[in-house]
PDB file of C-alpha atoms in Angstrom:
ATOM      1  CA  MET A   1       3.814  24.117  41.141  1.00  0.00           C
ATOM      2  CA  THR A   2       5.006  26.007  38.049  1.00  0.00           C
ATOM      3  CA  ILE A   3       7.312  23.111  37.137  1.00  0.00           C
ATOM      4  CA  PHE A   4       4.426  20.655  37.537  1.00  0.00           C
ATOM      5  CA  ILE A   5       2.179  22.720  35.242  1.00  0.00           C
ATOM      6  CA  THR A   6       4.971  23.004  32.665  1.00  0.00           C
ATOM      7  CA  ILE A   7       5.587  19.254  32.713  1.00  0.00           C
ATOM      8  CA  THR A   8       1.836  18.586  32.415  1.00  0.00           C
ATOM      9  CA  ILE A   9       1.532  20.919  29.424  1.00  0.00           C
ATOM     10  CA  LEU A  10       4.566  19.367  27.738  1.00  0.00           C
ATOM     11  CA  ALA A  11       3.254  15.845  28.372  1.00  0.00           C
ATOM     12  CA  PHE A  12      -0.164  16.768  26.970  1.00  0.00           C
ATOM     13  CA  ALA A  13       1.430  18.377  23.907  1.00  0.00           C
ATOM     14  CA  PHE A  14       3.548  15.262  23.368  1.00  0.00           C
ATOM     15  CA  ILE A  15       0.498  12.976  23.524  1.00  0.00           C
ATOM     16  CA  VAL A  16      -1.462  15.202  21.136  1.00  0.00           C
ATOM     17  CA  SER A  17       1.495  15.222  18.750  1.00  0.00           C
ATOM     18  CA  ILE A  18       1.757  11.416  18.760  1.00  0.00           C
ATOM     19  CA  VAL A  19      -1.991  11.015  18.196  1.00  0.00           C
ATOM     20  CA  TYR A  20      -1.810  13.503  15.322  1.00  0.00           C
ATOM     21  CA  GLN A  21       1.130  11.705  13.719  1.00  0.00           C
ATOM     22  CA  THR A  22      -0.636   8.351  14.079  1.00  0.00           C
ATOM     23  CA  LEU A  23      -4.136   9.317  12.941  1.00  0.00           C
ATOM     24  CA  TRP A  24      -3.746  12.139  10.408  1.00  0.00           C
ATOM     25  CA  VAL A  25      -3.444  10.794   6.871  1.00  0.00           C
ATOM     26  CA  LYS A  26      -1.200  12.626   4.449  1.00  0.00           C
ATOM     27  CA  CYS A  27      -1.654  12.281   0.700  1.00  0.00           C
ATOM     28  CA  SER A  28       1.593  12.215  -1.242  1.00  0.00           C
ATOM     29  CA  TYR A  29       1.353  13.186  -4.920  1.00  0.00           C
ATOM     30  CA  HIS A  30       3.722  12.026  -7.629  1.00  0.00           C
ATOM     31  CA  ARG A  31       3.820  12.624 -11.363  1.00  0.00           C
ATOM     32  CA  ILE A  32       5.397   9.978 -13.555  1.00  0.00           C
ATOM     33  CA  GLY A  33       5.649  11.065 -17.187  1.00  0.00           C
ATOM     34  CA  LEU A  34       5.817   8.514 -19.965  1.00  0.00           C
ATOM     35  CA  GLY A  35       6.727  10.571 -22.989  1.00  0.00           C
ATOM     36  CA  LYS A  36       4.845  13.659 -24.119  1.00  0.00           C
ATOM     37  CA  SER A  37       1.505  12.711 -22.620  1.00  0.00           C
ATOM     38  CA  LYS A  38      -1.641  14.784 -22.887  1.00  0.00           C
ATOM     39  CA  SER A  39      -3.588  12.814 -20.314  1.00  0.00           C
ATOM     40  CA  SER A  40      -2.753  10.895 -17.168  1.00  0.00           C
ATOM     41  CA  LEU A  41      -3.986   7.850 -15.328  1.00  0.00           C
ATOM     42  CA  LYS A  42      -4.647   8.685 -11.679  1.00  0.00           C
ATOM     43  CA  VAL A  43      -3.639   5.785  -9.419  1.00  0.00           C
ATOM     44  CA  VAL A  44      -4.104   5.580  -5.646  1.00  0.00           C
ATOM     45  CA  GLN A  45      -2.126   3.133  -3.529  1.00  0.00           C
ATOM     46  CA  LEU A  46      -3.388   1.953  -0.141  1.00  0.00           C
ATOM     47  CA  SER A  47      -1.321  -0.374   1.988  1.00  0.00           C
ATOM     48  CA  ASP A  48      -1.100  -1.984   5.421  1.00  0.00           C
ATOM     49  CA  LEU A  49      -4.444  -0.893   6.855  1.00  0.00           C
ATOM     50  CA  HIS A  50      -4.254  -3.350   9.767  1.00  0.00           C
ATOM     51  CA  GLY A  51      -7.888  -2.583  10.538  1.00  0.00           C
ATOM     52  CA  ARG A  52      -7.500   1.217  10.515  1.00  0.00           C
ATOM     53  CA  ILE A  53     -10.289   2.878   8.517  1.00  0.00           C
ATOM     54  CA  ARG A  54     -11.071   6.017  10.578  1.00  0.00           C
ATOM     55  CA  PHE A  55      -8.738   8.978  10.872  1.00  0.00           C
ATOM     56  CA  ILE A  56      -8.822  12.504  12.274  1.00  0.00           C
ATOM     57  CA  ASN A  57      -9.284  13.974   8.796  1.00  0.00           C
ATOM     58  CA  GLY A  58     -11.920  11.499   7.610  1.00  0.00           C
ATOM     59  CA  SER A  59     -12.752   7.900   6.846  1.00  0.00           C
ATOM     60  CA  LEU A  60     -10.565   6.013   4.402  1.00  0.00           C
ATOM     61  CA  SER A  61     -13.263   5.903   1.724  1.00  0.00           C
ATOM     62  CA  SER A  62     -14.003   9.622   1.989  1.00  0.00           C
ATOM     63  CA  LEU A  63     -10.317  10.473   1.658  1.00  0.00           C
ATOM     64  CA  VAL A  64      -9.950   8.286  -1.436  1.00  0.00           C
ATOM     65  CA  ASN A  65     -13.190   9.474  -3.020  1.00  0.00           C
ATOM     66  CA  ARG A  66     -12.025  13.102  -2.775  1.00  0.00           C
ATOM     67  CA  ILE A  67      -9.068  12.165  -4.963  1.00  0.00           C
ATOM     68  CA  ASN A  68     -11.384  10.617  -7.588  1.00  0.00           C
ATOM     69  CA  PRO A  69      -8.888   7.996  -8.823  1.00  0.00           C
ATOM     70  CA  ASP A  70      -9.057   5.943 -12.001  1.00  0.00           C
ATOM     71  CA  CYS A  71      -7.508   2.953 -10.198  1.00  0.00           C
ATOM     72  CA  VAL A  72      -6.986   1.936  -6.576  1.00  0.00           C
ATOM     73  CA  MET A  73      -4.179  -0.506  -5.754  1.00  0.00           C
ATOM     74  CA  ILE A  74      -4.265  -2.173  -2.315  1.00  0.00           C
ATOM     75  CA  THR A  75      -0.964  -3.829  -1.452  1.00  0.00           C
ATOM     76  CA  GLY A  76      -1.920  -6.130   1.394  1.00  0.00           C
ATOM     77  CA  ASP A  77      -2.422  -6.416   5.152  1.00  0.00           C
ATOM     78  CA  LEU A  78      -6.063  -5.390   5.479  1.00  0.00           C
ATOM     79  CA  ALA A  79      -6.525  -6.426   9.102  1.00  0.00           C
ATOM     80  CA  SER A  80      -4.372  -7.558  11.999  1.00  0.00           C
ATOM     81  CA  LYS A  81      -7.292  -9.481  13.575  1.00  0.00           C
ATOM     82  CA  LYS A  82     -10.181 -11.343  11.970  1.00  0.00           C
ATOM     83  CA  GLY A  83     -12.663  -9.180  13.872  1.00  0.00           C
ATOM     84  CA  GLN A  84     -11.454  -6.106  11.980  1.00  0.00           C
ATOM     85  CA  LEU A  85     -12.037  -7.566   8.531  1.00  0.00           C
ATOM     86  CA  GLU A  86     -15.765  -6.817   8.179  1.00  0.00           C
ATOM     87  CA  GLY A  87     -15.252  -3.119   8.896  1.00  0.00           C
ATOM     88  CA  VAL A  88     -12.395  -2.922   6.392  1.00  0.00           C
ATOM     89  CA  LEU A  89     -14.413  -4.672   3.680  1.00  0.00           C
ATOM     90  CA  ASN A  90     -17.370  -2.362   4.264  1.00  0.00           C
ATOM     91  CA  GLU A  91     -15.052   0.626   3.899  1.00  0.00           C
ATOM     92  CA  ILE A  92     -13.564  -0.690   0.655  1.00  0.00           C
ATOM     93  CA  ALA A  93     -17.105  -1.126  -0.666  1.00  0.00           C
ATOM     94  CA  ARG A  94     -17.641   2.630  -0.183  1.00  0.00           C
ATOM     95  CA  ILE A  95     -14.729   3.557  -2.469  1.00  0.00           C
ATOM     96  CA  ASN A  96     -16.010   4.964  -5.755  1.00  0.00           C
ATOM     97  CA  CYS A  97     -13.608   3.648  -8.365  1.00  0.00           C
ATOM     98  CA  PRO A  98     -14.126   1.425 -11.428  1.00  0.00           C
ATOM     99  CA  ASN A  99     -10.787  -0.385 -11.066  1.00  0.00           C
ATOM    100  CA  LEU A 100      -9.783  -1.840  -7.713  1.00  0.00           C
ATOM    101  CA  TYR A 101      -6.852  -4.248  -7.374  1.00  0.00           C
ATOM    102  CA  PHE A 102      -5.461  -6.203  -4.440  1.00  0.00           C
ATOM    103  CA  VAL A 103      -2.377  -8.297  -3.733  1.00  0.00           C
ATOM    104  CA  PRO A 104      -2.119 -10.337  -0.519  1.00  0.00           C
ATOM    105  CA  GLY A 105       0.228  -9.515   2.327  1.00  0.00           C
ATOM    106  CA  ASN A 106       1.377 -11.629   5.237  1.00  0.00           C
ATOM    107  CA  TYR A 107      -1.660 -10.609   7.330  1.00  0.00           C
ATOM    108  CA  GLU A 108      -3.969 -12.277   4.834  1.00  0.00           C
ATOM    109  CA  ARG A 109      -2.334 -15.583   5.752  1.00  0.00           C
ATOM    110  CA  GLU A 110      -1.821 -14.943   9.449  1.00  0.00           C
ATOM    111  CA  GLY A 111      -3.279 -12.768  12.161  1.00  0.00           C
ATOM    112  CA  LEU A 112      -3.348 -11.967  15.836  1.00  0.00           C
ATOM    113  CA  ASP A 113      -5.379 -14.224  18.106  1.00  0.00           C
ATOM    114  CA  GLY A 114      -5.163 -12.385  21.397  1.00  0.00           C
ATOM    115  CA  PHE A 115      -1.496 -11.511  21.715  1.00  0.00           C
ATOM    116  CA  GLN A 116      -0.300 -14.480  19.680  1.00  0.00           C
ATOM    117  CA  LYS A 117       0.073 -14.662  15.921  1.00  0.00           C
ATOM    118  CA  ARG A 118      -1.684 -17.569  14.235  1.00  0.00           C
ATOM    119  CA  VAL A 119      -1.364 -18.919  10.695  1.00  0.00           C
ATOM    120  CA  TYR A 120      -4.737 -18.979   8.927  1.00  0.00           C
ATOM    121  CA  SER A 121      -6.143 -22.104   7.349  1.00  0.00           C
ATOM    122  CA  ALA A 122      -6.671 -22.315   3.593  1.00  0.00           C
ATOM    123  CA  SER A 123     -10.402 -21.772   4.095  1.00  0.00           C
ATOM    124  CA  GLU A 124      -9.794 -18.632   6.190  1.00  0.00           C
ATOM    125  CA  TYR A 125      -7.486 -17.231   3.524  1.00  0.00           C
ATOM    126  CA  ASN A 126      -9.952 -18.081   0.765  1.00  0.00           C
ATOM    127  CA  PHE A 127     -12.737 -16.328   2.688  1.00  0.00           C
ATOM    128  CA  ILE A 128     -10.751 -13.082   2.614  1.00  0.00           C
ATOM    129  CA  ILE A 129     -10.006 -13.421  -1.099  1.00  0.00           C
ATOM    130  CA  GLN A 130     -13.583 -14.323  -2.019  1.00  0.00           C
ATOM    131  CA  SER A 131     -14.950 -11.469   0.100  1.00  0.00           C
ATOM    132  CA  LEU A 132     -12.819  -9.007  -1.863  1.00  0.00           C
ATOM    133  CA  GLN A 133     -13.864 -10.537  -5.163  1.00  0.00           C
ATOM    134  CA  GLY A 134     -17.482 -10.160  -4.063  1.00  0.00           C
ATOM    135  CA  LEU A 135     -16.824  -6.400  -3.903  1.00  0.00           C
ATOM    136  CA  ASN A 136     -15.545  -6.443  -7.505  1.00  0.00           C
ATOM    137  CA  VAL A 137     -11.953  -6.123  -6.342  1.00  0.00           C
ATOM    138  CA  ALA A 138      -9.573  -7.872  -8.740  1.00  0.00           C
ATOM    139  CA  VAL A 139      -7.313 -10.070  -6.611  1.00  0.00           C
ATOM    140  CA  LEU A 140      -3.970 -10.559  -8.326  1.00  0.00           C
ATOM    141  CA  GLU A 141      -2.064 -13.596  -7.090  1.00  0.00           C
ATOM    142  CA  ASN A 142       0.722 -13.898  -9.647  1.00  0.00           C
ATOM    143  CA  SER A 143      -1.646 -12.687 -12.313  1.00  0.00           C
ATOM    144  CA  GLY A 144      -2.329  -9.598 -14.349  1.00  0.00           C
ATOM    145  CA  SER A 145      -5.051  -7.428 -15.756  1.00  0.00           C
ATOM    146  CA  THR A 146      -5.161  -4.769 -18.458  1.00  0.00           C
ATOM    147  CA  ILE A 147      -6.685  -1.313 -18.406  1.00  0.00           C
ATOM    148  CA  GLU A 148      -7.574   0.420 -21.662  1.00  0.00           C
ATOM    149  CA  TRP A 149      -6.871   4.119 -21.249  1.00  0.00           C
ATOM    150  CA  ASN A 150      -7.480   6.567 -24.103  1.00  0.00           C
ATOM    151  CA  GLY A 151      -6.666   3.894 -26.643  1.00  0.00           C
ATOM    152  CA  LYS A 152      -3.545   2.768 -24.767  1.00  0.00           C
ATOM    153  CA  LYS A 153      -2.964  -0.421 -22.797  1.00  0.00           C
ATOM    154  CA  CYS A 154      -1.824  -0.371 -19.178  1.00  0.00           C
ATOM    155  CA  LEU A 155      -0.818  -3.708 -17.674  1.00  0.00           C
ATOM    156  CA  VAL A 156      -1.275  -4.275 -13.948  1.00  0.00           C
ATOM    157  CA  TYR A 157       0.553  -7.325 -12.615  1.00  0.00           C
ATOM    158  CA  GLY A 158       0.322  -8.439  -8.988  1.00  0.00           C
ATOM    159  CA  PHE A 159       2.676 -10.803  -7.183  1.00  0.00           C
ATOM    160  CA  ASP A 160       1.675 -13.096  -4.360  1.00  0.00           C
ATOM    161  CA  ASN A 161       3.530 -12.311  -1.141  1.00  0.00           C
ATOM    162  CA  SER A 162       7.271 -12.683  -1.641  1.00  0.00           C
ATOM    163  CA  ILE A 163       7.807 -13.045   2.124  1.00  0.00           C
ATOM    164  CA  TYR A 164       6.690 -16.656   1.708  1.00  0.00           C
ATOM    165  CA  GLY A 165       8.426 -17.165  -1.630  1.00  0.00           C
ATOM    166  CA  ASN A 166       5.074 -17.310  -3.435  1.00  0.00           C
ATOM    167  CA  GLU A 167       5.945 -14.873  -6.218  1.00  0.00           C
ATOM    168  CA  ARG A 168       5.698 -16.182  -9.767  1.00  0.00           C
ATOM    169  CA  LEU A 169       5.637 -14.692 -13.258  1.00  0.00           C
ATOM    170  CA  THR A 170       2.770 -16.110 -15.306  1.00  0.00           C
ATOM    171  CA  TRP A 171       2.816 -13.547 -18.133  1.00  0.00           C
ATOM    172  CA  SER A 172       5.504 -13.577 -20.785  1.00  0.00           C
ATOM    173  CA  LYS A 173       8.000 -10.759 -21.127  1.00  0.00           C
ATOM    174  CA  GLU A 174       6.607 -10.242 -24.632  1.00  0.00           C
ATOM    175  CA  ASP A 175       3.111  -9.639 -23.216  1.00  0.00           C
ATOM    176  CA  MET A 176       4.522  -7.082 -20.811  1.00  0.00           C
ATOM    177  CA  ALA A 177       6.597  -5.394 -23.498  1.00  0.00           C
ATOM    178  CA  SER A 178       3.483  -4.916 -25.613  1.00  0.00           C
ATOM    179  CA  ALA A 179       1.867  -2.688 -22.966  1.00  0.00           C
ATOM    180  CA  ASP A 180       2.176   1.092 -23.071  1.00  0.00           C
ATOM    181  CA  CYS A 181       2.523   1.153 -19.273  1.00  0.00           C
ATOM    182  CA  VAL A 182       3.375  -1.563 -16.749  1.00  0.00           C
ATOM    183  CA  ILE A 183       2.408  -1.261 -13.078  1.00  0.00           C
ATOM    184  CA  MET A 184       3.571  -4.015 -10.737  1.00  0.00           C
ATOM    185  CA  LEU A 185       2.139  -4.640  -7.275  1.00  0.00           C
ATOM    186  CA  ALA A 186       3.594  -6.564  -4.348  1.00  0.00           C
ATOM    187  CA  HIS A 187       3.273  -6.445  -0.597  1.00  0.00           C
ATOM    188  CA  SER A 188       6.925  -6.730   0.329  1.00  0.00           C
ATOM    189  CA  PRO A 189       9.758  -4.641  -1.163  1.00  0.00           C
ATOM    190  CA  SER A 190      11.795  -7.851  -1.347  1.00  0.00           C
ATOM    191  CA  ILE A 191      10.019  -8.494  -4.660  1.00  0.00           C
ATOM    192  CA  LEU A 192      12.620  -6.234  -6.282  1.00  0.00           C
ATOM    193  CA  THR A 193      15.186  -9.045  -6.148  1.00  0.00           C
ATOM    194  CA  PHE A 194      12.863 -11.331  -8.106  1.00  0.00           C
ATOM    195  CA  ILE A 195      12.105  -8.601 -10.647  1.00  0.00           C
ATOM    196  CA  GLU A 196      15.785  -7.810 -11.173  1.00  0.00           C
ATOM    197  CA  ASN A 197      16.722 -11.479 -11.489  1.00  0.00           C
ATOM    198  CA  LYS A 198      14.026 -11.932 -14.142  1.00  0.00           C
ATOM    199  CA  GLN A 199      15.105  -8.661 -15.812  1.00  0.00           C
ATOM    200  CA  LEU A 200      11.526  -7.413 -15.910  1.00  0.00           C
ATOM    201  CA  THR A 201      10.742  -3.898 -17.041  1.00  0.00           C
ATOM    202  CA  TYR A 202       8.110  -1.728 -15.398  1.00  0.00           C
ATOM    203  CA  ASP A 203       7.080   1.880 -15.104  1.00  0.00           C
ATOM    204  CA  LEU A 204       5.828   1.793 -11.524  1.00  0.00           C
ATOM    205  CA  LEU A 205       6.351  -0.810  -8.798  1.00  0.00           C
ATOM    206  CA  LEU A 206       4.219  -0.412  -5.663  1.00  0.00           C
ATOM    207  CA  ALA A 207       4.938  -2.135  -2.343  1.00  0.00           C
ATOM    208  CA  GLY A 208       4.340  -1.623   1.359  1.00  0.00           C
ATOM    209  CA  HIS A 209       4.989  -3.853   4.392  1.00  0.00           C
ATOM    210  CA  THR A 210       7.666  -1.708   6.080  1.00  0.00           C
ATOM    211  CA  HIS A 211       5.307   1.019   7.410  1.00  0.00           C
ATOM    212  CA  GLY A 212       8.149   3.404   6.635  1.00  0.00           C
ATOM    213  CA  GLY A 213       9.670   2.104   9.840  1.00  0.00           C
ATOM    214  CA  GLN A 214       6.636   3.497  11.743  1.00  0.00           C
ATOM    215  CA  ILE A 215       9.028   5.344  14.040  1.00  0.00           C
ATOM    216  CA  ARG A 216      11.604   7.550  12.349  1.00  0.00           C
ATOM    217  CA  LEU A 217      14.440   9.631  13.763  1.00  0.00           C
ATOM    218  CA  LEU A 218      16.124  12.432  11.790  1.00  0.00           C
ATOM    219  CA  ASN A 219      14.222  11.195   8.730  1.00  0.00           C
ATOM    220  CA  LYS A 220      15.782   7.756   9.053  1.00  0.00           C
ATOM    221  CA  THR A 221      14.059   4.425   9.592  1.00  0.00           C
ATOM    222  CA  ILE A 222      14.638   2.864  12.981  1.00  0.00           C
ATOM    223  CA  GLY A 223      14.581  -0.928  13.250  1.00  0.00           C
ATOM    224  CA  ALA A 224      14.232  -3.865  10.878  1.00  0.00           C
ATOM    225  CA  TYR A 225      13.606  -1.983   7.630  1.00  0.00           C
ATOM    226  CA  LYS A 226      16.358   0.608   7.754  1.00  0.00           C
ATOM    227  CA  GLY A 227      17.736  -0.827   4.503  1.00  0.00           C
ATOM    228  CA  CYS A 228      14.546   0.052   2.623  1.00  0.00           C
ATOM    229  CA  HIS A 229      13.870   3.469   1.178  1.00  0.00           C
ATOM    230  CA  VAL A 230      10.625   5.305   1.924  1.00  0.00           C
ATOM    231  CA  GLY A 231       8.572   6.828  -0.856  1.00  0.00           C
ATOM    232  CA  LEU A 232       9.600   7.057  -4.504  1.00  0.00           C
ATOM    233  CA  LYS A 233      12.912   5.903  -5.937  1.00  0.00           C
ATOM    234  CA  GLN A 234      13.834   5.870  -9.619  1.00  0.00           C
ATOM    235  CA  THR A 235      15.619   2.601 -10.319  1.00  0.00           C
ATOM    236  CA  ASN A 236      16.473   3.372 -13.952  1.00  0.00           C
ATOM    237  CA  LYS A 237      15.490   5.804 -16.693  1.00  0.00           C
ATOM    238  CA  ARG A 238      12.056   4.198 -17.068  1.00  0.00           C
ATOM    239  CA  SER A 239      11.282   2.513 -13.745  1.00  0.00           C
ATOM    240  CA  HIS A 240      10.031   3.951 -10.434  1.00  0.00           C
ATOM    241  CA  PHE A 241       9.775   1.987  -7.176  1.00  0.00           C
ATOM    242  CA  TYR A 242       7.465   3.225  -4.409  1.00  0.00           C
ATOM    243  CA  ILE A 243       7.398   1.902  -0.828  1.00  0.00           C
ATOM    244  CA  ASN A 244       4.279   3.104   0.968  1.00  0.00           C
ATOM    245  CA  ARG A 245       4.287   4.060   4.669  1.00  0.00           C
ATOM    246  CA  GLY A 246       0.909   2.375   5.074  1.00  0.00           C
ATOM    247  CA  LEU A 247      -2.118   3.416   7.093  1.00  0.00           C
ATOM    248  CA  GLY A 248      -2.176   1.258  10.210  1.00  0.00           C
ATOM    249  CA  THR A 249       0.258   0.141  12.864  1.00  0.00           C
ATOM    250  CA  VAL A 250       1.598  -3.143  14.235  1.00  0.00           C
ATOM    251  CA  LYS A 251       3.230  -4.102  17.540  1.00  0.00           C
ATOM    252  CA  ILE A 252       3.313  -0.488  18.793  1.00  0.00           C
ATOM    253  CA  PRO A 253       0.039   1.408  18.124  1.00  0.00           C
ATOM    254  CA  LEU A 254       1.670   4.724  17.272  1.00  0.00           C
ATOM    255  CA  ARG A 255       3.743   6.519  14.664  1.00  0.00           C
ATOM    256  CA  VAL A 256       6.526   9.036  15.122  1.00  0.00           C
ATOM    257  CA  ALA A 257       7.622  11.289  12.233  1.00  0.00           C
ATOM    258  CA  CYS A 258       5.976   8.786   9.891  1.00  0.00           C
ATOM    259  CA  PHE A 259       2.407   9.814   9.080  1.00  0.00           C
ATOM    260  CA  PRO A 260      -0.018   7.272   7.605  1.00  0.00           C
ATOM    261  CA  GLU A 261      -0.272   7.854   3.897  1.00  0.00           C
ATOM    262  CA  ILE A 262      -2.313   7.560   0.756  1.00  0.00           C
ATOM    263  CA  ALA A 263      -0.026   7.670  -2.278  1.00  0.00           C
ATOM    264  CA  VAL A 264      -1.361   9.251  -5.468  1.00  0.00           C
ATOM    265  CA  PHE A 265       0.293   8.882  -8.865  1.00  0.00           C
ATOM    266  CA  GLU A 266      -0.498  10.712 -12.066  1.00  0.00           C
ATOM    267  CA  ILE A 267       0.947   8.538 -14.794  1.00  0.00           C
ATOM    268  CA  GLY A 268       1.277  10.207 -18.171  1.00  0.00           C
ATOM    269  CA  ILE A 269       0.555   7.936 -21.113  1.00  0.00           C
ATOM    270  CA  CYS A 270       1.212   9.095 -24.663  1.00  0.00           C
ATOM    271  CA  THR A 271      -1.974   9.435 -26.682  1.00  0.00           C
TER     272      THR A 271
END
């Protein structure tokens, strides 16, 4: 009887631990200094929601609004199923931020229909994009936008999903070099190959897609994305590359040693 009670307690503790690791969002804070700055641009990155908008420690919008960001960057995969999209869009509409940006992931062009994955039609994809635009979210599909910050210019450039080979550069290197800060957005970390081949310079590159492995062992990624780093990596003296763990789950609806995350960056810009 004592053994049975012990096993029951351990099993219950294990389940509680898994639920906690899957549904408790952690905010990771990072400071990226660009010279002797006196002010900073506060940027929040959200990625890979897969329909998840409610967590133990609050709704997605409430968590973001507490941070009070200047910009919110969403790097793809809003919903795994079409039925989840309305709830996600309603939650995005509750985010209080003047600058919201989005780049598409693979789950904007495909989704689960039952237990099978189905490629969306052009009209289904366009519906997602137009719905975001209707919420005043700037959708960047191989395009850029500029933010004026304390008299300085920050360029935000978003790539279409590199998983499908859709990435393109439509701004000149000269345009990018004229900016005081360059932030690049992509869904998949594979965009780094394109950026390096084009010899593009940036201050911050944000991606997702890998979920941090979703299940980690001894702080190492298990599975397909073990070659990708998790979190922030400085690629040269100027450039920083961040791979977000994401918020939702795919295939297996749980996380182990890989909490869902909201990434927050304070980017110093010389004034």
